[in-house]
PDB file of C-alpha atoms and ligand atoms in Angstrom:
ATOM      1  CA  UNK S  55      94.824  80.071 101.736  1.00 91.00           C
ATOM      2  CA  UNK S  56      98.030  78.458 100.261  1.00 95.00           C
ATOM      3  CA  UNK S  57     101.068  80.324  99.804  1.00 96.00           C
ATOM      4  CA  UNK S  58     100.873  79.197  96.408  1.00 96.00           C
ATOM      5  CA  UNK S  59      97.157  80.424  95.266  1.00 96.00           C
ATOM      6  CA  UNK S  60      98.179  83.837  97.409  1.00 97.00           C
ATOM      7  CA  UNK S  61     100.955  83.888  95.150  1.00 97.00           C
ATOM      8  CA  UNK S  62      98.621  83.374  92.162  1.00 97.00           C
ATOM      9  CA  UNK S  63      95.995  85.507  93.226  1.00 97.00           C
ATOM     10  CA  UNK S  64      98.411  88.708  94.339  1.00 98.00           C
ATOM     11  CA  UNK S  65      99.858  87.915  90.741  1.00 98.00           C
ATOM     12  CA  UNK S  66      97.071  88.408  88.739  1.00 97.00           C
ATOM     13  CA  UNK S  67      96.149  91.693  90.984  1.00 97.00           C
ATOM     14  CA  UNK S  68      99.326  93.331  90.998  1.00 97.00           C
ATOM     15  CA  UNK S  69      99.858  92.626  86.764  1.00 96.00           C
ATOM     16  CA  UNK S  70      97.800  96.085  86.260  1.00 92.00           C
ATOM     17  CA  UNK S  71     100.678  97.937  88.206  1.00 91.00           C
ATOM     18  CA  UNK S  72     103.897  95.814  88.000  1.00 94.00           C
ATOM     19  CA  UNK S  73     106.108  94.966  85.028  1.00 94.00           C
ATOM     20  CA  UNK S  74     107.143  92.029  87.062  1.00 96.00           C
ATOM     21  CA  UNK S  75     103.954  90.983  89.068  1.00 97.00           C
ATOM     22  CA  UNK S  76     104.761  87.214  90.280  1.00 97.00           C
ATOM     23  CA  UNK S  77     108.465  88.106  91.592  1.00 97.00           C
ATOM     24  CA  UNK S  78     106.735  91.434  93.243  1.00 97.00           C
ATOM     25  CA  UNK S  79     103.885  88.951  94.932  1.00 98.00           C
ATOM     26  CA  UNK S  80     106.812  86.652  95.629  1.00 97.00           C
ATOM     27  CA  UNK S  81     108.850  89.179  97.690  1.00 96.00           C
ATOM     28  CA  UNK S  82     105.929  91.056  99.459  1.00 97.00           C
ATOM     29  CA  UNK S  83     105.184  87.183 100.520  1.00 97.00           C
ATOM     30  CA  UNK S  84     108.324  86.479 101.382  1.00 96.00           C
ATOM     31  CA  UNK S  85     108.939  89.457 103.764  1.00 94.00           C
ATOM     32  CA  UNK S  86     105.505  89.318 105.681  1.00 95.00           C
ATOM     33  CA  UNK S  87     106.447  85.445 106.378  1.00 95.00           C
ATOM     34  CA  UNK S  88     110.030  86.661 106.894  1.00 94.00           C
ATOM     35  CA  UNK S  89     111.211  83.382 105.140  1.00 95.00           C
ATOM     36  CA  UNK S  90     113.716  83.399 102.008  1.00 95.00           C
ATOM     37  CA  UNK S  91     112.179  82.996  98.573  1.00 93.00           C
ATOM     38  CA  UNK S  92     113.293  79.548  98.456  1.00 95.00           C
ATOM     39  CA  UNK S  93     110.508  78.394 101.205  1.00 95.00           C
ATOM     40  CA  UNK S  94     108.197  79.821  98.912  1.00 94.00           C
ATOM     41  CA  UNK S  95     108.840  76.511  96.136  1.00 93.00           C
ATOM     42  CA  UNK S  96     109.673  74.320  99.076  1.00 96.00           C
ATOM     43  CA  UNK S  97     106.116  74.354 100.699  1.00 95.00           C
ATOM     44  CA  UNK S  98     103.365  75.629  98.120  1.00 95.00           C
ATOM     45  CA  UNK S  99     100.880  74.068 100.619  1.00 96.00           C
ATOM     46  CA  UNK S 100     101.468  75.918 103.824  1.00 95.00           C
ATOM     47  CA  UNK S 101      98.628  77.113 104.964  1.00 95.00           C
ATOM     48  CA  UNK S 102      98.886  81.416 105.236  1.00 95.00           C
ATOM     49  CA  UNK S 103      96.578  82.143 108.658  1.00 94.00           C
ATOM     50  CA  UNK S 104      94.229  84.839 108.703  1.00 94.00           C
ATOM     51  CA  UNK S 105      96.766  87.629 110.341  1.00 95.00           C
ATOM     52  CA  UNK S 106      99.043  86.694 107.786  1.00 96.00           C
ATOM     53  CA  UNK S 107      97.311  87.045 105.317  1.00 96.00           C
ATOM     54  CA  UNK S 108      95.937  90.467 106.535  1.00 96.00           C
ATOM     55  CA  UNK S 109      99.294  91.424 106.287  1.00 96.00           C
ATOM     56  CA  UNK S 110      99.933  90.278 102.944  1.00 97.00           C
ATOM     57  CA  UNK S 111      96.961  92.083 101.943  1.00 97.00           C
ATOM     58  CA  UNK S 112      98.181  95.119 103.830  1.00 97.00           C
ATOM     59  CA  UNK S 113     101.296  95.532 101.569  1.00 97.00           C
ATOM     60  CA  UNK S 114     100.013  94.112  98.037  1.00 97.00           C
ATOM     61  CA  UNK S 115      97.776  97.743  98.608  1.00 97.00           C
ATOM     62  CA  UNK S 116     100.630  99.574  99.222  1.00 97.00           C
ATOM     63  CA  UNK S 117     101.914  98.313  95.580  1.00 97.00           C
ATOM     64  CA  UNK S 118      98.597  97.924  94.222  1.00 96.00           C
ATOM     65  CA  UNK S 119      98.135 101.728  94.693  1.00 94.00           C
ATOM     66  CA  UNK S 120     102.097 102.507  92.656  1.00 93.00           C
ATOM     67  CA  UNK S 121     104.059 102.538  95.599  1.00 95.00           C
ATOM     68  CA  UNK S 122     107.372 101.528  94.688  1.00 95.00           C
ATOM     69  CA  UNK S 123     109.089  98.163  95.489  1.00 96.00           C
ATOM     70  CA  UNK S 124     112.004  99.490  97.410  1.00 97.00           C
ATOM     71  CA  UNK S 125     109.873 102.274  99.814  1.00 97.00           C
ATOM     72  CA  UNK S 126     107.806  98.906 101.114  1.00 96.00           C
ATOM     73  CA  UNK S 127     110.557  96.817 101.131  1.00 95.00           C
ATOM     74  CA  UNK S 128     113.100  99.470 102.752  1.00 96.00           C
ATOM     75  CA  UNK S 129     116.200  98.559 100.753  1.00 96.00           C
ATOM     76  CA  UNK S 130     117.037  98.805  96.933  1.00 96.00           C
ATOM     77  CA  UNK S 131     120.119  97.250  95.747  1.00 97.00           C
ATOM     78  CA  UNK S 132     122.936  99.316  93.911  1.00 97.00           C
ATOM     79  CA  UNK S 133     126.063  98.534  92.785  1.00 97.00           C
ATOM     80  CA  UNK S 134     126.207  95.747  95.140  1.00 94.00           C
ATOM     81  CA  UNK S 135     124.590  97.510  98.335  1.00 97.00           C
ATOM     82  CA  UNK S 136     121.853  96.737 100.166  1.00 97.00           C
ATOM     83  CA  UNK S 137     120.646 100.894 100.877  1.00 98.00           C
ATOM     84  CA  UNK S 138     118.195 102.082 102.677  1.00 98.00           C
ATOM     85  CA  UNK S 139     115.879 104.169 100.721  1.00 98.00           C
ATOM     86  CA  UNK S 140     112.517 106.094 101.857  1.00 97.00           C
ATOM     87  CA  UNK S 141     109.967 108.544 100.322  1.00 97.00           C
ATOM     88  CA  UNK S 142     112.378 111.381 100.969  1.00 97.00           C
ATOM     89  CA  UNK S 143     114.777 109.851  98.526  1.00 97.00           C
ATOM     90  CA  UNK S 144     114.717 108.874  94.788  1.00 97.00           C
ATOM     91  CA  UNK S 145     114.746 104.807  94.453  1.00 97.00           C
ATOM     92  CA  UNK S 146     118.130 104.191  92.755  1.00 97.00           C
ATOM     93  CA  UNK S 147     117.840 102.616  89.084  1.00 95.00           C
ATOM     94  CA  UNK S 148     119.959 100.519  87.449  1.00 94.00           C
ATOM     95  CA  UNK S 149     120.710 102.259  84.669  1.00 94.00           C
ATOM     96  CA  UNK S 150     122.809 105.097  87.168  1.00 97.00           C
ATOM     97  CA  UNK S 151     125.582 102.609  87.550  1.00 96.00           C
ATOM     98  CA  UNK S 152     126.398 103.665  84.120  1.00 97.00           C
ATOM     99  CA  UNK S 153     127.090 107.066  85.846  1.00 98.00           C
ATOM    100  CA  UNK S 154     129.546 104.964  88.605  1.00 98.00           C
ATOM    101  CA  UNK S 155     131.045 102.908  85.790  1.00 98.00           C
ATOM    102  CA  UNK S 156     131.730 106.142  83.755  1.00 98.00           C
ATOM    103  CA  UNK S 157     133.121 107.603  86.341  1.00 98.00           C
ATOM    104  CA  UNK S 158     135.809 104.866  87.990  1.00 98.00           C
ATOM    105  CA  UNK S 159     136.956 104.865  84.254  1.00 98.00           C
ATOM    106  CA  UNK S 160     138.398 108.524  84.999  1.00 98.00           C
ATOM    107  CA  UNK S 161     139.300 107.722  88.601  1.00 98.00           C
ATOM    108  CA  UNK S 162     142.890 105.675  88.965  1.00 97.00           C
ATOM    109  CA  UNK S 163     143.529 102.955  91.147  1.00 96.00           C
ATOM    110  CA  UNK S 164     145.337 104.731  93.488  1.00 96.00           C
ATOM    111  CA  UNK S 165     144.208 107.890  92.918  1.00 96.00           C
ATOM    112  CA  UNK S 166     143.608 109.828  96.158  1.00 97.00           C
ATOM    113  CA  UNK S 167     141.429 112.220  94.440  1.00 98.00           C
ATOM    114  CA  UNK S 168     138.879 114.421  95.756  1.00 98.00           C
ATOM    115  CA  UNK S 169     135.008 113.757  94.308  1.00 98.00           C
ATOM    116  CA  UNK S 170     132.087 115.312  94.797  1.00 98.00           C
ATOM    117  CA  UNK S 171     128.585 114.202  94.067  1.00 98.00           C
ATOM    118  CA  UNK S 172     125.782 116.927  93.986  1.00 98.00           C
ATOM    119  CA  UNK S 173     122.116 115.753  94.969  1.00 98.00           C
ATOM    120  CA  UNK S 174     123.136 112.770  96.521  1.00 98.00           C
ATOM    121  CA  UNK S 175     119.680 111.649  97.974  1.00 98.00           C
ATOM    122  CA  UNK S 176     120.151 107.886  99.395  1.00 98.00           C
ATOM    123  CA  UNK S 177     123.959 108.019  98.765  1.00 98.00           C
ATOM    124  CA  UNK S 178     123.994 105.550  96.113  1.00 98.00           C
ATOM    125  CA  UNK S 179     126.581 107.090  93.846  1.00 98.00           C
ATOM    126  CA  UNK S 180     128.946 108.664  96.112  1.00 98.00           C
ATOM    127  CA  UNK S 181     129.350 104.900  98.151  1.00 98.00           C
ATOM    128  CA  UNK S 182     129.652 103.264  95.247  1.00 98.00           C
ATOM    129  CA  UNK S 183     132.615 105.174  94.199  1.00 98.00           C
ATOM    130  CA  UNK S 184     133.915 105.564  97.819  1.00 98.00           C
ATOM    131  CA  UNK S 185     134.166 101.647  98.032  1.00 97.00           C
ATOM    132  CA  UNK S 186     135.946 100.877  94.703  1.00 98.00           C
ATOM    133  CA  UNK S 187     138.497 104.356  95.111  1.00 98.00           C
ATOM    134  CA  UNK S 188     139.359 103.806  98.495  1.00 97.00           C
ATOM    135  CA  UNK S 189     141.949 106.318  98.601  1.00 98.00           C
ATOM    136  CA  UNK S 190     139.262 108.905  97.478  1.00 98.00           C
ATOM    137  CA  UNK S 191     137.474 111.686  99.650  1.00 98.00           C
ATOM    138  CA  UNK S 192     133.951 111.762  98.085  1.00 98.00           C
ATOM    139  CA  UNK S 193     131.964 114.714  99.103  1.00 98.00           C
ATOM    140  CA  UNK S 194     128.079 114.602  99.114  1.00 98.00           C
ATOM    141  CA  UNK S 195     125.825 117.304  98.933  1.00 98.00           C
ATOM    142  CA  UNK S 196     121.803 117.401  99.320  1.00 98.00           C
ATOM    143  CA  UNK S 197     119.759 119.893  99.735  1.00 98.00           C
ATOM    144  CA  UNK S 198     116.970 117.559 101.152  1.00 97.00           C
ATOM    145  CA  UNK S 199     117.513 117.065 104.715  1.00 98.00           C
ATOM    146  CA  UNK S 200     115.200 113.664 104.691  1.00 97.00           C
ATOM    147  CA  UNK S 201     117.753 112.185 101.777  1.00 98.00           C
ATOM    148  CA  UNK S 202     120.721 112.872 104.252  1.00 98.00           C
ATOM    149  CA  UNK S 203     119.064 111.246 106.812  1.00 98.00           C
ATOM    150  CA  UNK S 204     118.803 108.783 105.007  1.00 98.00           C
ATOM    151  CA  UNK S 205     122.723 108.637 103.086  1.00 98.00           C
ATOM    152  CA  UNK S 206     124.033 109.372 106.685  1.00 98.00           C
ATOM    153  CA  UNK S 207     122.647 105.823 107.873  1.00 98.00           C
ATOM    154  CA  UNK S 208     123.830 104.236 104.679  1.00 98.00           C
ATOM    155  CA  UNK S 209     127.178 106.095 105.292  1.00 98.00           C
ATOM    156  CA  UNK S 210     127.407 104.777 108.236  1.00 98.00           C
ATOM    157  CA  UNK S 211     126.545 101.342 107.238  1.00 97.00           C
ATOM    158  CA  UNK S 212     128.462 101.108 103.741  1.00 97.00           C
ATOM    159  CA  UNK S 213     131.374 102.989 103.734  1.00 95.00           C
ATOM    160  CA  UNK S 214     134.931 102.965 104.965  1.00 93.00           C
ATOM    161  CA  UNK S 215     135.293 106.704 106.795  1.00 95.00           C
ATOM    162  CA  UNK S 216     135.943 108.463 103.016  1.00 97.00           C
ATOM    163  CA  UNK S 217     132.588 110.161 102.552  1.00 98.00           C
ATOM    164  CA  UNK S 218     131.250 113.596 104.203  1.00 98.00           C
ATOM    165  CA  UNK S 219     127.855 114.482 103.995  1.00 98.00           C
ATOM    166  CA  UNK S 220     127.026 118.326 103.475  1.00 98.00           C
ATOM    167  CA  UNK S 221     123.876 120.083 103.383  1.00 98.00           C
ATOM    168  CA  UNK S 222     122.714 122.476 100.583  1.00 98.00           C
ATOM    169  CA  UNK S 223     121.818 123.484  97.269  1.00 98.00           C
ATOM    170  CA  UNK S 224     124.441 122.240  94.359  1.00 98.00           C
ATOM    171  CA  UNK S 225     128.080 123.760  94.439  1.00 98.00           C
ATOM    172  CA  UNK S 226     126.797 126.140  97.862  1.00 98.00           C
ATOM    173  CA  UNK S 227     128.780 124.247 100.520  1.00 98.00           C
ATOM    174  CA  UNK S 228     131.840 123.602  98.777  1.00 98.00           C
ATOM    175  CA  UNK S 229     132.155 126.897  97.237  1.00 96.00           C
ATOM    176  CA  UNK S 230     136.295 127.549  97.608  1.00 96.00           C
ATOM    177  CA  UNK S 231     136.887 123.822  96.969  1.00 97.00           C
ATOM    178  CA  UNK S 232     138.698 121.972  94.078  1.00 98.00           C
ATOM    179  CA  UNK S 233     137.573 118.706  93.175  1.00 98.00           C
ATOM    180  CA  UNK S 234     139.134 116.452  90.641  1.00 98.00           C
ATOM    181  CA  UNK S 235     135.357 114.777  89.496  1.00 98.00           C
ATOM    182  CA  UNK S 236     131.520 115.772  89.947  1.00 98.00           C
ATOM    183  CA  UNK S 237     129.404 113.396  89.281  1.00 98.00           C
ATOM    184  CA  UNK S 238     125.576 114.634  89.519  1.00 98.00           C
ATOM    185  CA  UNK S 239     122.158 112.876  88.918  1.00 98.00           C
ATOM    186  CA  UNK S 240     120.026 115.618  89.182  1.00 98.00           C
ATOM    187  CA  UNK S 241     116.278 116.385  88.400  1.00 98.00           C
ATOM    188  CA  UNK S 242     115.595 116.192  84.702  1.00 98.00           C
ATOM    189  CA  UNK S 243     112.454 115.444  83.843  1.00 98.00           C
ATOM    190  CA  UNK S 244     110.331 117.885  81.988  1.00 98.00           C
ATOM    191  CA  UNK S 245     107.594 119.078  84.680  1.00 97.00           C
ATOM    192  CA  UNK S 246     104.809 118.410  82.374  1.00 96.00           C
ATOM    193  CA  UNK S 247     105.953 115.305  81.246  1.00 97.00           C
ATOM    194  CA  UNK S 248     103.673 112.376  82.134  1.00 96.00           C
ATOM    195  CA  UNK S 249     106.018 109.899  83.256  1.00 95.00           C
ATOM    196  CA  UNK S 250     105.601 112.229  86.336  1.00 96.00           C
ATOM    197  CA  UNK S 251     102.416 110.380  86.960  1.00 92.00           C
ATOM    198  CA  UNK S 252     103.793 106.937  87.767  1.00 89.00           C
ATOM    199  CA  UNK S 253     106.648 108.294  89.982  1.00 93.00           C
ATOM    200  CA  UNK S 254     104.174 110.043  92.675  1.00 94.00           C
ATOM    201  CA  UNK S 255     105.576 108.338  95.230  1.00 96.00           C
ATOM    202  CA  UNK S 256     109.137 109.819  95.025  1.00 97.00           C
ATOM    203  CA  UNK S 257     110.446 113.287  95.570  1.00 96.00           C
ATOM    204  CA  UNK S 258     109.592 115.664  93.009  1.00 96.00           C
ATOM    205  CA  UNK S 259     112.437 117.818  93.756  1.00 95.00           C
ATOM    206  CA  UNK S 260     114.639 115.012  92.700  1.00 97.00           C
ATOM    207  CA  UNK S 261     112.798 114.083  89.138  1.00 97.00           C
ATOM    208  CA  UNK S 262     111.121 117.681  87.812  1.00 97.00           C
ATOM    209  CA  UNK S 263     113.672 120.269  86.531  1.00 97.00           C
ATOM    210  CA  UNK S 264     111.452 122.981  85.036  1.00 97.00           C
ATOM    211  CA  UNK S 265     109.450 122.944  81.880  1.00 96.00           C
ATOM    212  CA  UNK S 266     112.303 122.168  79.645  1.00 97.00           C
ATOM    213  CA  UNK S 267     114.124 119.615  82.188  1.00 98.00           C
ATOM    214  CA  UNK S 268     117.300 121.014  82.578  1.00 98.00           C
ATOM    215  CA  UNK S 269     117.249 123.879  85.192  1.00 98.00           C
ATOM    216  CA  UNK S 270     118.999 121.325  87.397  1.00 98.00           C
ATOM    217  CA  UNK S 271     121.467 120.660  84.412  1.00 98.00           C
ATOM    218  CA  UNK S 272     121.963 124.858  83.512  1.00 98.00           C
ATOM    219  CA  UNK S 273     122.944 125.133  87.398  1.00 98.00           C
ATOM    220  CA  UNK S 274     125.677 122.497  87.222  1.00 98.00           C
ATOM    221  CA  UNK S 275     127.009 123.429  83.816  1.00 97.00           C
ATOM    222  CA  UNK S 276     127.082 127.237  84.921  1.00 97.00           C
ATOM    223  CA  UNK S 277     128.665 126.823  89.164  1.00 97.00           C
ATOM    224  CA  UNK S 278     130.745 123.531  88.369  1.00 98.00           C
ATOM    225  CA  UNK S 279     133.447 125.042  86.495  1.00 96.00           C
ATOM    226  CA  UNK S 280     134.952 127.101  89.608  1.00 96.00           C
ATOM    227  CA  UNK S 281     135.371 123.948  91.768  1.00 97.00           C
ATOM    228  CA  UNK S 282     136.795 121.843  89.564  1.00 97.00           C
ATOM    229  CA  UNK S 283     140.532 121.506  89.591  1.00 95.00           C
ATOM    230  CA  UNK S 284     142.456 122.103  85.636  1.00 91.00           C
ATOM    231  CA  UNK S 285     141.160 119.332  83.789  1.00 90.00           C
ATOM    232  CA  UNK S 286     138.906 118.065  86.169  1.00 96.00           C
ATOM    233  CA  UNK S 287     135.917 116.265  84.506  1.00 98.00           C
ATOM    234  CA  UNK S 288     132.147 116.652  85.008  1.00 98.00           C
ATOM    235  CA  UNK S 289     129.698 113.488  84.472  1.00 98.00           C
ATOM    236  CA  UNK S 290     125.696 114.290  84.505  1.00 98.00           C
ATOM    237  CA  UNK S 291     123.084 111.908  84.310  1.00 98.00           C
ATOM    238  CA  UNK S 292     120.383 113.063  81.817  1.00 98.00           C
ATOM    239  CA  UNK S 293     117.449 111.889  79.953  1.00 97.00           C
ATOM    240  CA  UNK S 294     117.196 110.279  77.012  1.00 97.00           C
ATOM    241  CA  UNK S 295     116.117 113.261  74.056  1.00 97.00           C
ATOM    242  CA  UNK S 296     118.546 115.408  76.091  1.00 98.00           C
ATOM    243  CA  UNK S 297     121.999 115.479  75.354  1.00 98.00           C
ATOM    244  CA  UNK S 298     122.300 118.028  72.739  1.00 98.00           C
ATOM    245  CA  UNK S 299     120.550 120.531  74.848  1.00 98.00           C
ATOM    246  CA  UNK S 300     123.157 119.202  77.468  1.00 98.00           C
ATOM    247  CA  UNK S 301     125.867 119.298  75.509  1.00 98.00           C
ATOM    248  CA  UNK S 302     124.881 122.732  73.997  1.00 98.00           C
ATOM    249  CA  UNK S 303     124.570 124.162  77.743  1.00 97.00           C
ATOM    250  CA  UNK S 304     128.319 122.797  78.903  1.00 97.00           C
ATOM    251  CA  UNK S 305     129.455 124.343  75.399  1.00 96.00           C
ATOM    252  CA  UNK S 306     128.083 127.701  76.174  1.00 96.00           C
ATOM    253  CA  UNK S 307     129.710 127.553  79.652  1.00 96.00           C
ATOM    254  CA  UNK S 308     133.480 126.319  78.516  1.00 94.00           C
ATOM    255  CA  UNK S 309     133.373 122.945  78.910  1.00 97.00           C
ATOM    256  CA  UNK S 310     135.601 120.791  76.265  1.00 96.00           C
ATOM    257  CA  UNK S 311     135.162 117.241  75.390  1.00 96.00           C
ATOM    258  CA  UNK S 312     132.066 116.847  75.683  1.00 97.00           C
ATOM    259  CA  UNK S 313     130.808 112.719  74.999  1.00 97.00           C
ATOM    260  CA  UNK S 314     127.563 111.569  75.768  1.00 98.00           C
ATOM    261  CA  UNK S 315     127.295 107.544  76.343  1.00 98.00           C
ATOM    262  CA  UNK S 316     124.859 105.290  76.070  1.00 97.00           C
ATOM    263  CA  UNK S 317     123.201 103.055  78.986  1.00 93.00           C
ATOM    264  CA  UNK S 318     122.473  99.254  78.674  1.00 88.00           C
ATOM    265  CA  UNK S 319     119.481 100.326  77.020  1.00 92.00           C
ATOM    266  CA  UNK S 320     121.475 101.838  74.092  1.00 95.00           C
ATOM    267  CA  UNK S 321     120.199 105.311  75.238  1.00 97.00           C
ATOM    268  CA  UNK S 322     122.015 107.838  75.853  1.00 97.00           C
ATOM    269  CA  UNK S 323     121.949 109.086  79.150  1.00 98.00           C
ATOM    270  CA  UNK S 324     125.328 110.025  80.356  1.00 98.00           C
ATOM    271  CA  UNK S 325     127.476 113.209  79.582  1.00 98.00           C
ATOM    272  CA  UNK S 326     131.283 113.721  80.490  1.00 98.00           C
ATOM    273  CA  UNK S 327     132.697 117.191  79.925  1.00 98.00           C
ATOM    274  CA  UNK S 328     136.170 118.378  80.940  1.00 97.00           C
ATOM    275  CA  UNK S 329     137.365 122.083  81.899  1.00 91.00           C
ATOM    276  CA  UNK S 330     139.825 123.343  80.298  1.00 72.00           C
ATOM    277  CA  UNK S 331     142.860 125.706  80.936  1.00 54.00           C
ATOM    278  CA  UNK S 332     141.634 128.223  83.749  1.00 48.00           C
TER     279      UNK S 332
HETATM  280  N1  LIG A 457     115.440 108.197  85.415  1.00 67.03           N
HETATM  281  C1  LIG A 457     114.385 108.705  86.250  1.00 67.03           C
HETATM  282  C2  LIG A 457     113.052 108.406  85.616  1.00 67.03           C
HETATM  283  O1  LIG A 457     112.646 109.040  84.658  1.00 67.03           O
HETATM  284  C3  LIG A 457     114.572 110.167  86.542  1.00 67.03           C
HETATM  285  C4  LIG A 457     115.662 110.346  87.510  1.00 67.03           C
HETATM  286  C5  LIG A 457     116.077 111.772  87.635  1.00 67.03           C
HETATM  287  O2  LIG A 457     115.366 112.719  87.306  1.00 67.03           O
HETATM  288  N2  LIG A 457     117.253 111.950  88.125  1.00 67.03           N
HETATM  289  O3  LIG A 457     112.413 107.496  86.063  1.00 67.03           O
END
């Protein structure tokens, strides 16, 4: 078969599953020919053999049946990095670099400020803050030891020697510590919600918070406080119909200006709350 009627067939297949079916077919193509997308308009009439196109059939299944783009492919791109992702770790969206963006705005230049980022999974957040705050020691803590597998290799690969990784549940292994920014994007989905159903493929743990969503979120607002250094701020990634609960929760536990923002969307999905006087 052509590369160009694959392309049209594995289209027209993958449109029941994909929101963007001829750039998925397109990559999936690209990688089992190991060529750059450009070959792809440059010769519409090679000829795919038969073990190629096992191959290609071979993956387009792997999508056909949900799996995500980034566990086939490897990688997902965030704030400008190439990370490795896997099953054991959520597939970074695009819509947490409002989380990043939100919080460099707090961080100075030249700050040499100590930040922690609680359920870290692939690392996303805390090297994408580690690069632009050089001066910065950013913690990261997961309590999945797959994830830090994973973040350890993108550690390794990404950052400049200003990120440790630490194993546990939220605040645990940095209990005695001040930090002068958390930044969290935690479970929050409701665990009945049916948006559950198209994310099978990725880590419960790191999507379902209980039935309301926010058990995650009532952890954070409750152990952050004592780790956080006199006007240190708190930024949490939440969903969309959540942040008055949120903000209701970080009211209840002391926290003080309190400002949801909206994502490129025009959602709201981030919340920054400051502690006050201890
Ligand atoms: N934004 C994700 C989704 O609903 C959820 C991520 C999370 O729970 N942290 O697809």
């Amino acid at each position: 078969m052509r590369l160009d009627a694959a392309i049209a067939e594995a289209t027209e297949r993958l449109s029941q599953v994909s929101e963007s079916p001829r750039l998925d077919a397109e990559i999936l193509l690209c990688r089992t020919i190991d060529m750059p997308r450009s070959y792809l308009f440059a010769h519409p009439e090679d000829e795919l053999d038969d073990l190629t196109a096992e191959r290609f059939g071979a993956v387009l299944e792997r999508r056909l049946g949900g799996e995500p783009m980034a566990y086939i492919m490897g990688t997902r791109e965030f704030w400008s990095h190439e990370l490795l992702v896997s099953p054991a770790t959520l597939v970074p969206r695009p819509e947490t670099e409002l989380l990043v963006d939100l919080a460099l705005r707090e961080i100075p230049r030249k700050a040499e400020w100590q930040v922690l980022d609680l359920g870290t999974g692939s690392g996303a957040i805390a090297i994408a803050i580690a690069g632009e705050r050089r001066l910065c020691r950013v913690t990261a803590v997961d309590i999945s030891e797959g994830a830090l597998a994973i973040a350890r290799e993108n550690v390794r690969a990404l950052a400049r020697g200003n990120i440790d990784l630490l194993h546990g549940s939220w605040t645990a292994p940095v209990r005695g510590r001040e930090f002068n920014i958390i930044v969290a994007n935690p479970p929050y989905v409701r665990s009945d919600d049916e948006v559950l159903l198209n994310l099978q493929h990725e880590p419960l743990t790191a999507l379902a918070a209980g039935r309301d969503g926010l058990d995650a979120i009532r952890v954070l607002a409750a152990e952050c406080g004592a780790i956080l250094a006199n006007n240190g701020v708190l930024l949490i990634e939440h969903g969309a119909e959540q942040p008055a609960a949120v903000a209701e929760l970080l009211q209840k536990h002391g926290w003080t200006d309190i400002c949801c923002h909206n994502d490129l969307a025009g959602l709201p999905r981030v919340t920054v709350a400051r502690r006050g006087g201890k």
